[in-house]
Amino acid sequence: MSEGTNYLAVCDAAAGEGSEAAGACSVAIREVLSGKSQYFDLEYPCHSPDRKRWFVIRVTPFPGDDSRRVIVAHEDITKRKLAEMALQESEERFRRAILGAPLPIMIHSEDGQVVTINSPWTRLTGYEHSDIPTITDWTHKAYGTQMDLVRADIDGLFALNEPNEEGEYAITTSSGDFRIWAFSSAPIGQLPDGRRLVISMAMDVTERKQAEDKLQERERYLSTVLHTTRDGFWVLDAEGRFVDVNDAYCRMSGYTRDELLQLRIPDIEALEKPDETAARIQRVMKAGSDLFQTQHRRKDGSIFDVEVSVSSMRASSRQFVCFCRDITEKNQIIEALRQSEERFRNIVNSMQDIVFTLDAEGRHTGVYGSWVWQFGLTPEHFLGRTSLEIMGEEDSRMHREANARAAQGEFVVYEWSVSNGQDTIEYQTSLSPVFDSEGNVIELVGVGRNVTEQKRTEQALRASEERLHSFVFNSPLLISEFDPYGCYLLANPAVADTFNLSPPEIVGKTFGELLAPEVCALFKERIARVLATLEPVHVEDSLKVGDDERFFNTTLFPLFDDKGSIRSIGGIAHDISARIEAEKQLQQSRDLFRSLTANIPGVVCRCWMDTVRVVDYMSEDVEDLTGYHAGDFVGNSARTWESVIHRDDIEHVDRRIKDAIASGQPWRVEYRIRHRDGSIRWVSETGRATQDTAEEALLIDCLLLDITLQVSDREGLQRSHGELLRLAAHLQTVREEERAAVAWELHDEVGQALAVVKMDLFSCHSQLPIELQGSVQQKLSGTVGLLDNTIDRLRKLYASLRPGMLDDLGLSDTIDWSAREFARESGIDCRIVRLDQVTVNPRDTGVSLAAFRVFQEILSNGVRHSGATRFEVGVERYPERVVIWVNDDGFGVSEENLRAEESLDLASMRERLRAYGGSVTIRRSETGGTIAQIGVPLPAETWAEVEESPAESEGQSQLRWPQESGQG
């Protein structure tokens, strides 16, 4: 191209290699000429067949020229480009040299980033670059508790200007093995962002160190070991004196070295006695070594546990080398190591992703992650093999197609599934190509992630959306969505039915088209509140639907889009017309209840049963009963009901109610309460407990009546009744005394007179002349017979008035005699089947007489009313009571007769015995007869010893209440 040639035309006409750069230059020059741009530069290649060259074109406006000329300059940058390419090639060779070096190498930056590690580093430590992306991760995993010390050494490397031998360090591999590495480091420049770089090379000297340790076995007390070990170290003589000691043990014990060299083992030994220590030294001298645990005493007197390893020095059998280790620190290190290993194990085991690398032919060059073992495989199953070789033609097709696309430089994401024998597992794999410096794909890196749960979540989400749609369009609730202007965007059938429309007919309509003006205004005001507060609005109101007024509980709430802006308004309305009607009826029911309770002559109360009764409702009449307002008791706000009960009655009331609740029965209990004015009132409580299934609690309903006047009247009646009983007993006593007096008078006066008359008749008869005796003999015999009959009847009369044998022989014999007389006179079989001998104190004859009289009346009534042909009688003695029972074989007393007898004979018998604390019971036996029982309590000292009755000795049956004889 020569002067005068149109440079732009040449650029526009350029074709072939480099034409793109020429076209770009043409456009840029025109922009500079037009003033749109002030500068342009571009690097471009311009190669000849025998030489490669690069240029940079720079376009700038010609200074001070209004004709819009430009300066176009081309600079040859071939040398610079060749230098850059040489540098890149050098860096690539350096990288390959590092990665291919046989020794472990790490490159790291001054901010703690691990730039790279080579394969020997990974092979020897077990850590991938991803495991130790920073120096902190490396020192934590490799050095444990020593990480801070090592990190300080590493940070100091960046101040070096030349290579440096750092020394030897003990590291921990991923498998938990301890290795010793000798490190050397050197600065290698900076990263483009200015961070300084250091390359560190390590040499595993573990075996060498082990060999050195073996060589130094005879020289353990050398100063190097003595002053570098963290364990205590001593040399002892045969007497246990310290010959040498290291600083570690000085720190451990608190003594200085000079102080320890003046001591013996017994001076610091806290567990063994001196003779035991001497014996141990002798054993070591014989055995050559010993390992044991003991306790040492520090200078300050504190005790610490140690583990001691002692060996005799072969060069001199009179000295011993000892290592002393603080077991507490050892245990802490072991625990820290265990936790570190546990954390590392958890990290490795938590890797669920499939991580792998492929070469250009699709062969696996690396497989990582715990998923391999979850499928029962090993990395060797994949390494060096393609997906076709592993999975077969059909199953590998998707993987091969993805690999082929990635090999062309494409980032590929695809999904696939595999079965583990039980479930199908879904995976999503991403393939990333790795390029060399020339842009060729040399490797593929793949990451496969288990997306089974994600797939299931998506399916669950779709199912949830379907359920939500079904709920919305099948719900009886009125569910709708509308825009901020009141235009319906969605309406379910319940909304549409309210307006007698279909859901599609509702959508697009506004409030103004569907609602009355006043209701429309209310809804717009509520929407404005939602838009202003971004909070839900809850209202209850009525809506005229046709001829009916319906009530709704409505909630309006904002619906937001992904950016947090209000998208629309949601509405849910619940038709509560039935509830409103029910509440009205409930209120009417409550009003009726209050009206009823206000007219009940008492206090109506409802309680929840807890540790004490918690009052839920108390009628207002409680103020008249207690002096306290009903509100004081409701919820136990001011006082409990138990607080007004008389303290002497609380336990009785509580036990009575709990027993009734346990048996499921109602209760009625009377007790005292203390009025607010201090007076005592009597209350009758009638109640029943029910289980409230809704609240899962015990509900008590009770009625409290003021019975103070009734109790007062009842006590007066009881006092009057007691006085009547005492009067009746007195009258009975007086009557029996009169009977006794009459009986004694008949016995002493009339009986003796008749006896004298009889004697006088015999005397007169003997004094008559013999000729007259025969004539009066017959008349005299008749008269004497009449006298004998009169005397016999007189004897029966005073015996019935007062049986004398009751005083002479006692109750048992009197009963026996009376039964025999009854059998003789009535002709009815009456036998004694049990007869305990009971002798009564003469002072207690009133008790015995009352029991005897009732016994006679029972026999008499049995003959008159039961039609009995046989009686069995028993007298039984108990410690403080005598029981007389009569069992007959009649047709039995009926309930009507018992009720009739209650007012006549039975009442009389009961009142006679009640005065002495006795009782009488009559009932029908199961076999048809009648059983009567008389019970009289008497002081224990009034009873004589029980004697076996003849009936018992003969083996006859014994009848005791409530047992019955065979004949009933």
PDB file of C-alpha atoms in Angstrom, residues 1-89:
ATOM      1  CA  MET A   1       0.000   0.000   0.000  1.00  0.00           C
ATOM      2  CA  SER A   2       1.467   3.390  -1.080  1.00  0.00           C
ATOM      3  CA  GLU A   3       0.829   7.022  -0.265  1.00  0.00           C
ATOM      4  CA  GLY A   4      -2.560   8.213  -1.480  1.00  0.00           C
ATOM      5  CA  THR A   5      -4.155   4.822  -1.127  1.00  0.00           C
ATOM      6  CA  ASN A   6      -7.517   4.818   0.632  1.00  0.00           C
ATOM      7  CA  TYR A   7      -6.658   3.044   3.876  1.00  0.00           C
ATOM      8  CA  LEU A   8     -10.288   2.516   4.836  1.00  0.00           C
ATOM      9  CA  ALA A   9     -11.071   0.959   1.451  1.00  0.00           C
ATOM     10  CA  VAL A  10      -8.153  -1.436   1.893  1.00  0.00           C
ATOM     11  CA  CYS A  11      -9.462  -2.425   5.344  1.00  0.00           C
ATOM     12  CA  ASP A  12     -12.986  -2.873   4.053  1.00  0.00           C
ATOM     13  CA  ALA A  13     -11.788  -5.013   1.165  1.00  0.00           C
ATOM     14  CA  ALA A  14      -9.627  -7.278   3.309  1.00  0.00           C
ATOM     15  CA  ALA A  15     -10.454 -10.970   3.100  1.00  0.00           C
ATOM     16  CA  GLY A  16      -9.083 -14.190   4.439  1.00  0.00           C
ATOM     17  CA  GLU A  17      -7.089 -14.620   7.661  1.00  0.00           C
ATOM     18  CA  GLY A  18      -7.049 -11.368   9.675  1.00  0.00           C
ATOM     19  CA  SER A  19      -9.994  -9.827   7.852  1.00  0.00           C
ATOM     20  CA  GLU A  20     -11.944  -9.573  11.126  1.00  0.00           C
ATOM     21  CA  ALA A  21      -9.210  -7.320  12.616  1.00  0.00           C
ATOM     22  CA  ALA A  22      -9.195  -5.177   9.420  1.00  0.00           C
ATOM     23  CA  GLY A  23     -12.945  -4.715   9.615  1.00  0.00           C
ATOM     24  CA  ALA A  24     -12.708  -3.723  13.282  1.00  0.00           C
ATOM     25  CA  CYS A  25     -10.005  -1.201  12.458  1.00  0.00           C
ATOM     26  CA  SER A  26     -12.136   0.320   9.692  1.00  0.00           C
ATOM     27  CA  VAL A  27     -15.046   0.825  12.090  1.00  0.00           C
ATOM     28  CA  ALA A  28     -12.812   2.249  14.853  1.00  0.00           C
ATOM     29  CA  ILE A  29     -11.065   4.733  12.480  1.00  0.00           C
ATOM     30  CA  ARG A  30     -14.415   6.082  11.274  1.00  0.00           C
ATOM     31  CA  GLU A  31     -15.550   6.544  14.897  1.00  0.00           C
ATOM     32  CA  VAL A  32     -12.382   8.503  15.739  1.00  0.00           C
ATOM     33  CA  LEU A  33     -12.821  10.602  12.536  1.00  0.00           C
ATOM     34  CA  SER A  34     -16.415  11.379  13.466  1.00  0.00           C
ATOM     35  CA  GLY A  35     -15.461  12.330  17.002  1.00  0.00           C
ATOM     36  CA  LYS A  36     -17.381   9.479  18.594  1.00  0.00           C
ATOM     37  CA  SER A  37     -14.182   7.993  20.007  1.00  0.00           C
ATOM     38  CA  GLN A  38     -10.856   9.549  21.023  1.00  0.00           C
ATOM     39  CA  TYR A  39      -8.661   6.452  20.960  1.00  0.00           C
ATOM     40  CA  PHE A  40      -8.527   2.904  19.638  1.00  0.00           C
ATOM     41  CA  ASP A  41      -5.941   0.116  19.825  1.00  0.00           C
ATOM     42  CA  LEU A  42      -5.956  -3.522  18.788  1.00  0.00           C
ATOM     43  CA  GLU A  43      -3.379  -6.335  18.815  1.00  0.00           C
ATOM     44  CA  TYR A  44      -3.476  -8.563  15.753  1.00  0.00           C
ATOM     45  CA  PRO A  45      -1.336 -11.249  14.134  1.00  0.00           C
ATOM     46  CA  CYS A  46       0.312 -10.693  10.764  1.00  0.00           C
ATOM     47  CA  HIS A  47       2.170 -13.893   9.910  1.00  0.00           C
ATOM     48  CA  SER A  48       4.156 -14.598   6.768  1.00  0.00           C
ATOM     49  CA  PRO A  49       4.849 -18.080   5.469  1.00  0.00           C
ATOM     50  CA  ASP A  50       8.273 -18.161   7.103  1.00  0.00           C
ATOM     51  CA  ARG A  51       7.754 -15.915  10.076  1.00  0.00           C
ATOM     52  CA  LYS A  52       5.196 -15.192  12.766  1.00  0.00           C
ATOM     53  CA  ARG A  53       4.638 -11.557  13.684  1.00  0.00           C
ATOM     54  CA  TRP A  54       2.254  -9.525  15.873  1.00  0.00           C
ATOM     55  CA  PHE A  55       1.401  -5.847  15.725  1.00  0.00           C
ATOM     56  CA  VAL A  56      -0.666  -3.366  17.727  1.00  0.00           C
ATOM     57  CA  ILE A  57      -2.578  -0.635  15.832  1.00  0.00           C
ATOM     58  CA  ARG A  58      -3.293   2.654  17.615  1.00  0.00           C
ATOM     59  CA  VAL A  59      -5.666   5.312  16.222  1.00  0.00           C
ATOM     60  CA  THR A  60      -5.731   8.864  17.653  1.00  0.00           C
ATOM     61  CA  PRO A  61      -7.059  12.224  16.346  1.00  0.00           C
ATOM     62  CA  PHE A  62      -4.519  14.475  14.599  1.00  0.00           C
ATOM     63  CA  PRO A  63      -3.817  17.267  17.069  1.00  0.00           C
ATOM     64  CA  GLY A  64      -4.932  20.810  16.249  1.00  0.00           C
ATOM     65  CA  ASP A  65      -6.583  19.884  12.971  1.00  0.00           C
ATOM     66  CA  ASP A  66     -10.228  20.635  12.339  1.00  0.00           C
ATOM     67  CA  SER A  67     -10.280  18.610   9.130  1.00  0.00           C
ATOM     68  CA  ARG A  68     -10.724  15.453  11.200  1.00  0.00           C
ATOM     69  CA  ARG A  69      -7.599  13.609  10.305  1.00  0.00           C
ATOM     70  CA  VAL A  70      -6.269  10.722  12.406  1.00  0.00           C
ATOM     71  CA  ILE A  71      -2.918   9.206  13.163  1.00  0.00           C
ATOM     72  CA  VAL A  72      -2.781   5.433  12.524  1.00  0.00           C
ATOM     73  CA  ALA A  73       0.322   3.787  13.990  1.00  0.00           C
ATOM     74  CA  HIS A  74       1.302   0.118  13.747  1.00  0.00           C
ATOM     75  CA  GLU A  75       3.832  -1.181  16.319  1.00  0.00           C
ATOM     76  CA  ASP A  76       5.643  -4.496  15.980  1.00  0.00           C
ATOM     77  CA  ILE A  77       5.103  -6.396  19.275  1.00  0.00           C
ATOM     78  CA  THR A  78       6.442  -9.708  18.043  1.00  0.00           C
ATOM     79  CA  LYS A  79       9.233  -9.849  20.656  1.00  0.00           C
ATOM     80  CA  ARG A  80       6.835  -9.116  23.475  1.00  0.00           C
ATOM     81  CA  LYS A  81       4.334 -11.731  22.268  1.00  0.00           C
ATOM     82  CA  LEU A  82       7.118 -14.286  21.868  1.00  0.00           C
ATOM     83  CA  ALA A  83       8.303 -13.476  25.389  1.00  0.00           C
ATOM     84  CA  GLU A  84       4.792 -13.832  26.787  1.00  0.00           C
ATOM     85  CA  MET A  85       4.369 -17.156  24.998  1.00  0.00           C
ATOM     86  CA  ALA A  86       7.755 -18.312  26.287  1.00  0.00           C
ATOM     87  CA  LEU A  87       6.715 -17.261  29.787  1.00  0.00           C
ATOM     88  CA  GLN A  88       3.434 -19.171  29.501  1.00  0.00           C
ATOM     89  CA  GLU A  89       5.293 -22.188  28.212  1.00  0.00           C
TER      90      GLU A  89
END
